[in-house]
């Protein structure tokens, strides 16, 4: 979500008029993430930052939006890209400001959630909640059972060892010399599934995230999106 001036956020959410909110800032009555602010030029991100007035949180009263997108290859998962590349927000034309929950790299397709609910972003992305992500991976070559076992047990990537993963062979095609796996992980480190496959000596040809938790994109065409249902939201943050 794009940043906005602090006084605009306060006024938009009913604290007082814009001018009065500016006075409250100068008086030191407003804090951002626990730090008292006394400058009018301060900008905040409503999705991430916690704003308080005299110790009481000023909550974002915008309508909360939760969207599931089946991301095509070629789009970056950011609100604004410094290189002017297409972003996932180009696929979702709504008036509310939303932000991607986590990331999928430009060359990975599949499930990505977007929202304007900062608490939801935190709960879904924090490792302690252990929300699973399921991927379909197409690899060059015929995968061996020994390699699959390594993925299940955990492999070394750079400076860490991955946690045990669920791995299932979906298909092997000797004629095309490819294998297709389903990999389910709890972690969400940068390009983790690609690096896991590289760690067992396999090259990823295609990568698609089919599910976040139990929420899948099987019924969504690439580039299409839908609003999450209430029970889906609750299941993710329970």
PDB file of C-alpha atoms in Angstrom:
ATOM      1  CA  UNK A   1       0.000   0.000   0.000  1.00  0.00           C
ATOM      2  CA  UNK A   2       1.304   3.476  -0.824  1.00  0.00           C
ATOM      3  CA  UNK A   3       2.325   5.770   2.006  1.00  0.00           C
ATOM      4  CA  UNK A   4       0.167   8.741   2.987  1.00  0.00           C
ATOM      5  CA  UNK A   5       0.730  11.747   5.215  1.00  0.00           C
ATOM      6  CA  UNK A   6       0.044  11.086   8.866  1.00  0.00           C
ATOM      7  CA  UNK A   7      -2.447  13.937   9.259  1.00  0.00           C
ATOM      8  CA  UNK A   8      -4.429  12.691   6.248  1.00  0.00           C
ATOM      9  CA  UNK A   9      -4.645   9.198   7.758  1.00  0.00           C
ATOM     10  CA  UNK A  10      -5.861  10.622  11.071  1.00  0.00           C
ATOM     11  CA  UNK A  11      -8.493  12.796   9.420  1.00  0.00           C
ATOM     12  CA  UNK A  12      -9.650  10.030   7.084  1.00  0.00           C
ATOM     13  CA  UNK A  13     -10.259   7.802  10.074  1.00  0.00           C
ATOM     14  CA  UNK A  14     -12.344  10.312  11.992  1.00  0.00           C
ATOM     15  CA  UNK A  15      -9.954  11.581  14.658  1.00  0.00           C
ATOM     16  CA  UNK A  16     -10.508  15.255  13.797  1.00  0.00           C
ATOM     17  CA  UNK A  17     -10.276  17.712  10.915  1.00  0.00           C
ATOM     18  CA  UNK A  18      -7.040  17.741   8.912  1.00  0.00           C
ATOM     19  CA  UNK A  19      -5.985  21.047  10.493  1.00  0.00           C
ATOM     20  CA  UNK A  20      -6.759  19.820  14.019  1.00  0.00           C
ATOM     21  CA  UNK A  21      -4.829  16.605  13.344  1.00  0.00           C
ATOM     22  CA  UNK A  22      -1.817  18.697  12.346  1.00  0.00           C
ATOM     23  CA  UNK A  23      -2.061  20.495  15.701  1.00  0.00           C
ATOM     24  CA  UNK A  24      -2.216  17.178  17.558  1.00  0.00           C
ATOM     25  CA  UNK A  25       0.946  16.033  15.784  1.00  0.00           C
ATOM     26  CA  UNK A  26       2.813  19.239  16.659  1.00  0.00           C
ATOM     27  CA  UNK A  27       1.669  18.839  20.279  1.00  0.00           C
ATOM     28  CA  UNK A  28       3.291  15.391  20.425  1.00  0.00           C
ATOM     29  CA  UNK A  29       0.038  13.512  20.953  1.00  0.00           C
ATOM     30  CA  UNK A  30       0.478  11.147  17.999  1.00  0.00           C
ATOM     31  CA  UNK A  31       2.854   8.163  17.862  1.00  0.00           C
ATOM     32  CA  UNK A  32       3.797   5.837  15.009  1.00  0.00           C
ATOM     33  CA  UNK A  33       4.913   2.357  16.086  1.00  0.00           C
ATOM     34  CA  UNK A  34       5.509   3.712  19.605  1.00  0.00           C
ATOM     35  CA  UNK A  35       7.576   6.720  18.512  1.00  0.00           C
ATOM     36  CA  UNK A  36       6.116  10.169  19.163  1.00  0.00           C
ATOM     37  CA  UNK A  37       5.917  12.248  15.971  1.00  0.00           C
ATOM     38  CA  UNK A  38       6.159  16.053  15.948  1.00  0.00           C
ATOM     39  CA  UNK A  39       6.719  16.732  12.254  1.00  0.00           C
ATOM     40  CA  UNK A  40       4.017  17.307   9.673  1.00  0.00           C
ATOM     41  CA  UNK A  41       5.940  15.733   6.796  1.00  0.00           C
ATOM     42  CA  UNK A  42       5.765  12.223   8.251  1.00  0.00           C
ATOM     43  CA  UNK A  43       4.293   9.552   5.983  1.00  0.00           C
ATOM     44  CA  UNK A  44       2.938   6.196   7.133  1.00  0.00           C
ATOM     45  CA  UNK A  45       1.852   2.911   5.602  1.00  0.00           C
ATOM     46  CA  UNK A  46      -1.696   2.158   6.864  1.00  0.00           C
ATOM     47  CA  UNK A  47      -1.236  -1.571   6.261  1.00  0.00           C
ATOM     48  CA  UNK A  48       1.869  -1.932   8.414  1.00  0.00           C
ATOM     49  CA  UNK A  49       2.227   1.002  10.826  1.00  0.00           C
ATOM     50  CA  UNK A  50       0.433   1.284  14.175  1.00  0.00           C
ATOM     51  CA  UNK A  51      -0.855   4.811  14.845  1.00  0.00           C
ATOM     52  CA  UNK A  52      -1.862   5.955  18.345  1.00  0.00           C
ATOM     53  CA  UNK A  53      -3.418   9.114  19.808  1.00  0.00           C
ATOM     54  CA  UNK A  54      -2.576   9.599  23.484  1.00  0.00           C
ATOM     55  CA  UNK A  55      -1.827   5.873  23.676  1.00  0.00           C
ATOM     56  CA  UNK A  56      -5.049   4.737  21.990  1.00  0.00           C
ATOM     57  CA  UNK A  57      -4.814   3.145  18.537  1.00  0.00           C
ATOM     58  CA  UNK A  58      -6.344   5.008  15.616  1.00  0.00           C
ATOM     59  CA  UNK A  59      -7.588   2.136  13.491  1.00  0.00           C
ATOM     60  CA  UNK A  60      -7.952   2.152   9.761  1.00  0.00           C
ATOM     61  CA  UNK A  61     -11.713   2.276   9.126  1.00  0.00           C
ATOM     62  CA  UNK A  62     -11.467   1.497   5.438  1.00  0.00           C
ATOM     63  CA  UNK A  63     -13.527  -1.488   4.321  1.00  0.00           C
ATOM     64  CA  UNK A  64     -11.359  -4.575   4.760  1.00  0.00           C
ATOM     65  CA  UNK A  65     -10.645  -6.359   1.489  1.00  0.00           C
ATOM     66  CA  UNK A  66      -9.276  -9.901   1.036  1.00  0.00           C
ATOM     67  CA  UNK A  67      -8.577 -11.061  -2.521  1.00  0.00           C
ATOM     68  CA  UNK A  68      -7.233 -14.319  -3.934  1.00  0.00           C
ATOM     69  CA  UNK A  69      -5.419 -13.924  -7.261  1.00  0.00           C
ATOM     70  CA  UNK A  70      -4.119 -16.606  -9.605  1.00  0.00           C
ATOM     71  CA  UNK A  71      -0.978 -14.739 -10.641  1.00  0.00           C
ATOM     72  CA  UNK A  72       0.358 -15.256 -14.149  1.00  0.00           C
ATOM     73  CA  UNK A  73       4.074 -15.385 -14.914  1.00  0.00           C
ATOM     74  CA  UNK A  74       5.553 -11.970 -15.685  1.00  0.00           C
ATOM     75  CA  UNK A  75       3.992  -9.963 -12.839  1.00  0.00           C
ATOM     76  CA  UNK A  76       5.863  -8.866  -9.716  1.00  0.00           C
ATOM     77  CA  UNK A  77       4.206  -9.027  -6.312  1.00  0.00           C
ATOM     78  CA  UNK A  78       4.702  -5.495  -5.120  1.00  0.00           C
ATOM     79  CA  UNK A  79       2.484  -2.433  -4.924  1.00  0.00           C
ATOM     80  CA  UNK A  80       4.874  -0.328  -7.015  1.00  0.00           C
ATOM     81  CA  UNK A  81       7.883  -1.513  -9.002  1.00  0.00           C
ATOM     82  CA  UNK A  82      10.996   0.652  -9.361  1.00  0.00           C
ATOM     83  CA  UNK A  83      11.704  -0.822 -12.805  1.00  0.00           C
ATOM     84  CA  UNK A  84       8.196  -0.107 -14.125  1.00  0.00           C
ATOM     85  CA  UNK A  85       7.350  -3.787 -14.543  1.00  0.00           C
ATOM     86  CA  UNK A  86       3.778  -5.061 -14.440  1.00  0.00           C
ATOM     87  CA  UNK A  87       2.605  -5.704 -10.881  1.00  0.00           C
ATOM     88  CA  UNK A  88      -0.199  -7.835  -9.467  1.00  0.00           C
ATOM     89  CA  UNK A  89      -2.134  -4.641  -8.749  1.00  0.00           C
ATOM     90  CA  UNK A  90      -2.421  -4.075 -12.502  1.00  0.00           C
ATOM     91  CA  UNK A  91      -4.672  -7.152 -12.569  1.00  0.00           C
ATOM     92  CA  UNK A  92      -7.046  -5.962  -9.832  1.00  0.00           C
ATOM     93  CA  UNK A  93      -9.004  -2.818 -10.576  1.00  0.00           C
ATOM     94  CA  UNK A  94     -10.668  -1.756  -7.333  1.00  0.00           C
ATOM     95  CA  UNK A  95     -10.775   1.596  -5.540  1.00  0.00           C
ATOM     96  CA  UNK A  96      -9.389   0.270  -2.233  1.00  0.00           C
ATOM     97  CA  UNK A  97      -5.636   0.287  -1.672  1.00  0.00           C
ATOM     98  CA  UNK A  98      -4.343  -3.248  -1.141  1.00  0.00           C
ATOM     99  CA  UNK A  99      -0.985  -4.933  -0.717  1.00  0.00           C
ATOM    100  CA  UNK A 100       0.280  -8.450  -1.535  1.00  0.00           C
ATOM    101  CA  UNK A 101       0.545 -10.866   1.398  1.00  0.00           C
ATOM    102  CA  UNK A 102       4.001 -12.360   0.974  1.00  0.00           C
ATOM    103  CA  UNK A 103       5.594 -12.774  -2.439  1.00  0.00           C
ATOM    104  CA  UNK A 104       5.823 -14.915  -5.524  1.00  0.00           C
ATOM    105  CA  UNK A 105       8.756 -14.290  -7.811  1.00  0.00           C
ATOM    106  CA  UNK A 106       8.146 -12.930 -11.294  1.00  0.00           C
ATOM    107  CA  UNK A 107       8.509 -16.340 -12.933  1.00  0.00           C
ATOM    108  CA  UNK A 108       6.224 -18.232 -10.519  1.00  0.00           C
ATOM    109  CA  UNK A 109       2.481 -18.380 -11.100  1.00  0.00           C
ATOM    110  CA  UNK A 110      -0.329 -19.158  -8.703  1.00  0.00           C
ATOM    111  CA  UNK A 111      -2.013 -18.223  -5.460  1.00  0.00           C
ATOM    112  CA  UNK A 112      -1.349 -14.839  -3.903  1.00  0.00           C
ATOM    113  CA  UNK A 113      -3.572 -12.989  -1.424  1.00  0.00           C
ATOM    114  CA  UNK A 114      -3.939  -9.199  -1.387  1.00  0.00           C
ATOM    115  CA  UNK A 115      -5.514  -7.152   1.391  1.00  0.00           C
ATOM    116  CA  UNK A 116      -5.636  -3.828   3.231  1.00  0.00           C
ATOM    117  CA  UNK A 117      -5.736  -5.548   6.639  1.00  0.00           C
ATOM    118  CA  UNK A 118      -2.349  -5.134   8.334  1.00  0.00           C
ATOM    119  CA  UNK A 119      -3.125  -7.580  11.145  1.00  0.00           C
ATOM    120  CA  UNK A 120      -4.054 -10.219   8.578  1.00  0.00           C
ATOM    121  CA  UNK A 121      -0.754  -9.659   6.723  1.00  0.00           C
ATOM    122  CA  UNK A 122       1.180 -10.190   9.951  1.00  0.00           C
ATOM    123  CA  UNK A 123      -0.698 -13.332  10.967  1.00  0.00           C
ATOM    124  CA  UNK A 124      -0.465 -14.994   7.571  1.00  0.00           C
ATOM    125  CA  UNK A 125       3.221 -14.216   6.968  1.00  0.00           C
ATOM    126  CA  UNK A 126       4.624 -14.800  10.462  1.00  0.00           C
ATOM    127  CA  UNK A 127       6.452 -18.162  10.657  1.00  0.00           C
ATOM    128  CA  UNK A 128       4.873 -19.092  14.008  1.00  0.00           C
ATOM    129  CA  UNK A 129       1.473 -19.555  12.343  1.00  0.00           C
ATOM    130  CA  UNK A 130       2.937 -22.216  10.023  1.00  0.00           C
ATOM    131  CA  UNK A 131       0.485 -21.705   7.163  1.00  0.00           C
ATOM    132  CA  UNK A 132       1.271 -24.210   4.441  1.00  0.00           C
ATOM    133  CA  UNK A 133       1.997 -23.327   0.819  1.00  0.00           C
ATOM    134  CA  UNK A 134       1.603 -26.010  -1.824  1.00  0.00           C
ATOM    135  CA  UNK A 135       3.478 -25.891  -5.122  1.00  0.00           C
ATOM    136  CA  UNK A 136       3.433 -27.859  -8.344  1.00  0.00           C
ATOM    137  CA  UNK A 137       6.998 -28.068  -9.669  1.00  0.00           C
ATOM    138  CA  UNK A 138       8.081 -29.265 -13.103  1.00  0.00           C
ATOM    139  CA  UNK A 139      11.710 -30.413 -13.161  1.00  0.00           C
ATOM    140  CA  UNK A 140      14.121 -31.296 -15.898  1.00  0.00           C
ATOM    141  CA  UNK A 141      15.054 -34.985 -15.728  1.00  0.00           C
ATOM    142  CA  UNK A 142      13.560 -38.008 -14.005  1.00  0.00           C
ATOM    143  CA  UNK A 143      13.463 -37.538 -10.242  1.00  0.00           C
ATOM    144  CA  UNK A 144      14.819 -40.348  -8.071  1.00  0.00           C
ATOM    145  CA  UNK A 145      13.207 -41.499  -4.815  1.00  0.00           C
ATOM    146  CA  UNK A 146      16.431 -40.714  -2.979  1.00  0.00           C
ATOM    147  CA  UNK A 147      16.186 -37.058  -4.040  1.00  0.00           C
ATOM    148  CA  UNK A 148      12.550 -36.912  -2.961  1.00  0.00           C
ATOM    149  CA  UNK A 149      13.515 -38.236   0.471  1.00  0.00           C
ATOM    150  CA  UNK A 150      16.101 -35.468   0.825  1.00  0.00           C
ATOM    151  CA  UNK A 151      13.431 -32.854   0.163  1.00  0.00           C
ATOM    152  CA  UNK A 152      11.153 -34.512   2.714  1.00  0.00           C
ATOM    153  CA  UNK A 153      13.849 -34.525   5.381  1.00  0.00           C
ATOM    154  CA  UNK A 154      15.217 -31.027   4.689  1.00  0.00           C
ATOM    155  CA  UNK A 155      18.073 -29.755   2.534  1.00  0.00           C
ATOM    156  CA  UNK A 156      20.804 -27.194   3.095  1.00  0.00           C
ATOM    157  CA  UNK A 157      20.231 -23.853   1.390  1.00  0.00           C
ATOM    158  CA  UNK A 158      22.873 -21.169   1.833  1.00  0.00           C
ATOM    159  CA  UNK A 159      22.986 -20.633   5.615  1.00  0.00           C
ATOM    160  CA  UNK A 160      20.042 -22.745   6.759  1.00  0.00           C
ATOM    161  CA  UNK A 161      18.446 -26.182   6.517  1.00  0.00           C
ATOM    162  CA  UNK A 162      14.845 -26.364   5.354  1.00  0.00           C
ATOM    163  CA  UNK A 163      12.273 -27.946   7.590  1.00  0.00           C
ATOM    164  CA  UNK A 164      10.731 -31.282   6.555  1.00  0.00           C
ATOM    165  CA  UNK A 165       8.402 -30.924   3.560  1.00  0.00           C
ATOM    166  CA  UNK A 166       5.592 -32.992   2.133  1.00  0.00           C
ATOM    167  CA  UNK A 167       6.643 -34.170  -1.319  1.00  0.00           C
ATOM    168  CA  UNK A 168       4.696 -36.267  -3.784  1.00  0.00           C
ATOM    169  CA  UNK A 169       5.648 -37.352  -7.297  1.00  0.00           C
ATOM    170  CA  UNK A 170       2.771 -36.430  -9.600  1.00  0.00           C
ATOM    171  CA  UNK A 171       4.270 -37.513 -12.905  1.00  0.00           C
ATOM    172  CA  UNK A 172       7.425 -38.649 -14.665  1.00  0.00           C
ATOM    173  CA  UNK A 173       7.745 -38.553 -18.437  1.00  0.00           C
ATOM    174  CA  UNK A 174      10.797 -40.340 -19.819  1.00  0.00           C
ATOM    175  CA  UNK A 175      10.019 -39.264 -23.367  1.00  0.00           C
ATOM    176  CA  UNK A 176      10.021 -35.560 -22.430  1.00  0.00           C
ATOM    177  CA  UNK A 177      12.606 -36.140 -19.678  1.00  0.00           C
ATOM    178  CA  UNK A 178      10.653 -34.246 -17.039  1.00  0.00           C
ATOM    179  CA  UNK A 179       9.243 -34.873 -13.571  1.00  0.00           C
ATOM    180  CA  UNK A 180       6.397 -33.139 -11.771  1.00  0.00           C
ATOM    181  CA  UNK A 181       6.242 -32.875  -7.990  1.00  0.00           C
ATOM    182  CA  UNK A 182       3.843 -31.480  -5.429  1.00  0.00           C
ATOM    183  CA  UNK A 183       5.758 -29.820  -2.591  1.00  0.00           C
ATOM    184  CA  UNK A 184       4.127 -28.454   0.574  1.00  0.00           C
ATOM    185  CA  UNK A 185       6.148 -26.282   2.966  1.00  0.00           C
ATOM    186  CA  UNK A 186       5.488 -24.159   6.064  1.00  0.00           C
ATOM    187  CA  UNK A 187       8.334 -21.733   5.513  1.00  0.00           C
ATOM    188  CA  UNK A 188       8.369 -18.875   3.053  1.00  0.00           C
ATOM    189  CA  UNK A 189      11.955 -17.867   2.464  1.00  0.00           C
ATOM    190  CA  UNK A 190      12.945 -16.121  -0.746  1.00  0.00           C
ATOM    191  CA  UNK A 191      12.721 -18.476  -3.761  1.00  0.00           C
ATOM    192  CA  UNK A 192      12.772 -21.393  -1.339  1.00  0.00           C
ATOM    193  CA  UNK A 193      11.228 -24.110  -3.514  1.00  0.00           C
ATOM    194  CA  UNK A 194      13.534 -23.279  -6.420  1.00  0.00           C
ATOM    195  CA  UNK A 195      16.547 -23.418  -4.110  1.00  0.00           C
ATOM    196  CA  UNK A 196      15.377 -26.708  -2.580  1.00  0.00           C
ATOM    197  CA  UNK A 197      15.249 -28.273  -6.027  1.00  0.00           C
ATOM    198  CA  UNK A 198      18.651 -26.834  -6.929  1.00  0.00           C
ATOM    199  CA  UNK A 199      20.014 -28.383  -3.721  1.00  0.00           C
ATOM    200  CA  UNK A 200      19.165 -31.866  -5.041  1.00  0.00           C
ATOM    201  CA  UNK A 201      20.640 -31.067  -8.439  1.00  0.00           C
ATOM    202  CA  UNK A 202      17.367 -30.495 -10.294  1.00  0.00           C
ATOM    203  CA  UNK A 203      16.516 -27.604 -12.598  1.00  0.00           C
ATOM    204  CA  UNK A 204      13.061 -26.034 -12.239  1.00  0.00           C
ATOM    205  CA  UNK A 205      11.266 -25.604 -15.552  1.00  0.00           C
ATOM    206  CA  UNK A 206       7.970 -24.322 -14.156  1.00  0.00           C
ATOM    207  CA  UNK A 207       6.694 -23.418 -10.695  1.00  0.00           C
ATOM    208  CA  UNK A 208       3.083 -22.821  -9.651  1.00  0.00           C
ATOM    209  CA  UNK A 209       1.696 -22.215  -6.161  1.00  0.00           C
ATOM    210  CA  UNK A 210      -1.582 -24.092  -6.108  1.00  0.00           C
ATOM    211  CA  UNK A 211      -2.647 -23.458  -2.500  1.00  0.00           C
ATOM    212  CA  UNK A 212      -2.201 -21.223   0.518  1.00  0.00           C
ATOM    213  CA  UNK A 213      -3.387 -23.317   3.427  1.00  0.00           C
ATOM    214  CA  UNK A 214      -6.467 -25.087   2.044  1.00  0.00           C
ATOM    215  CA  UNK A 215      -7.326 -22.230  -0.309  1.00  0.00           C
ATOM    216  CA  UNK A 216      -6.544 -23.100  -3.916  1.00  0.00           C
ATOM    217  CA  UNK A 217      -6.737 -21.454  -7.330  1.00  0.00           C
ATOM    218  CA  UNK A 218      -7.828 -24.536  -9.275  1.00  0.00           C
ATOM    219  CA  UNK A 219     -11.109 -22.842 -10.255  1.00  0.00           C
ATOM    220  CA  UNK A 220      -9.487 -19.495 -11.131  1.00  0.00           C
ATOM    221  CA  UNK A 221      -8.012 -18.868 -14.559  1.00  0.00           C
ATOM    222  CA  UNK A 222      -4.562 -17.264 -14.642  1.00  0.00           C
ATOM    223  CA  UNK A 223      -4.960 -13.516 -14.162  1.00  0.00           C
ATOM    224  CA  UNK A 224      -8.389 -13.854 -12.522  1.00  0.00           C
ATOM    225  CA  UNK A 225      -9.239 -13.114  -8.890  1.00  0.00           C
ATOM    226  CA  UNK A 226     -12.049 -13.385  -6.365  1.00  0.00           C
ATOM    227  CA  UNK A 227     -12.851 -12.180  -2.863  1.00  0.00           C
ATOM    228  CA  UNK A 228     -12.085 -14.615  -0.061  1.00  0.00           C
ATOM    229  CA  UNK A 229     -15.075 -15.988   1.808  1.00  0.00           C
ATOM    230  CA  UNK A 230     -15.381 -15.268   5.532  1.00  0.00           C
ATOM    231  CA  UNK A 231     -14.720 -18.871   6.527  1.00  0.00           C
ATOM    232  CA  UNK A 232     -11.537 -18.872   4.404  1.00  0.00           C
ATOM    233  CA  UNK A 233     -10.243 -15.740   6.137  1.00  0.00           C
ATOM    234  CA  UNK A 234     -11.022 -17.172   9.569  1.00  0.00           C
ATOM    235  CA  UNK A 235      -9.318 -20.448   8.725  1.00  0.00           C
ATOM    236  CA  UNK A 236      -6.101 -18.668   7.770  1.00  0.00           C
ATOM    237  CA  UNK A 237      -5.864 -16.579  10.946  1.00  0.00           C
ATOM    238  CA  UNK A 238      -7.331 -18.988  13.506  1.00  0.00           C
TER     239      UNK A 238
END
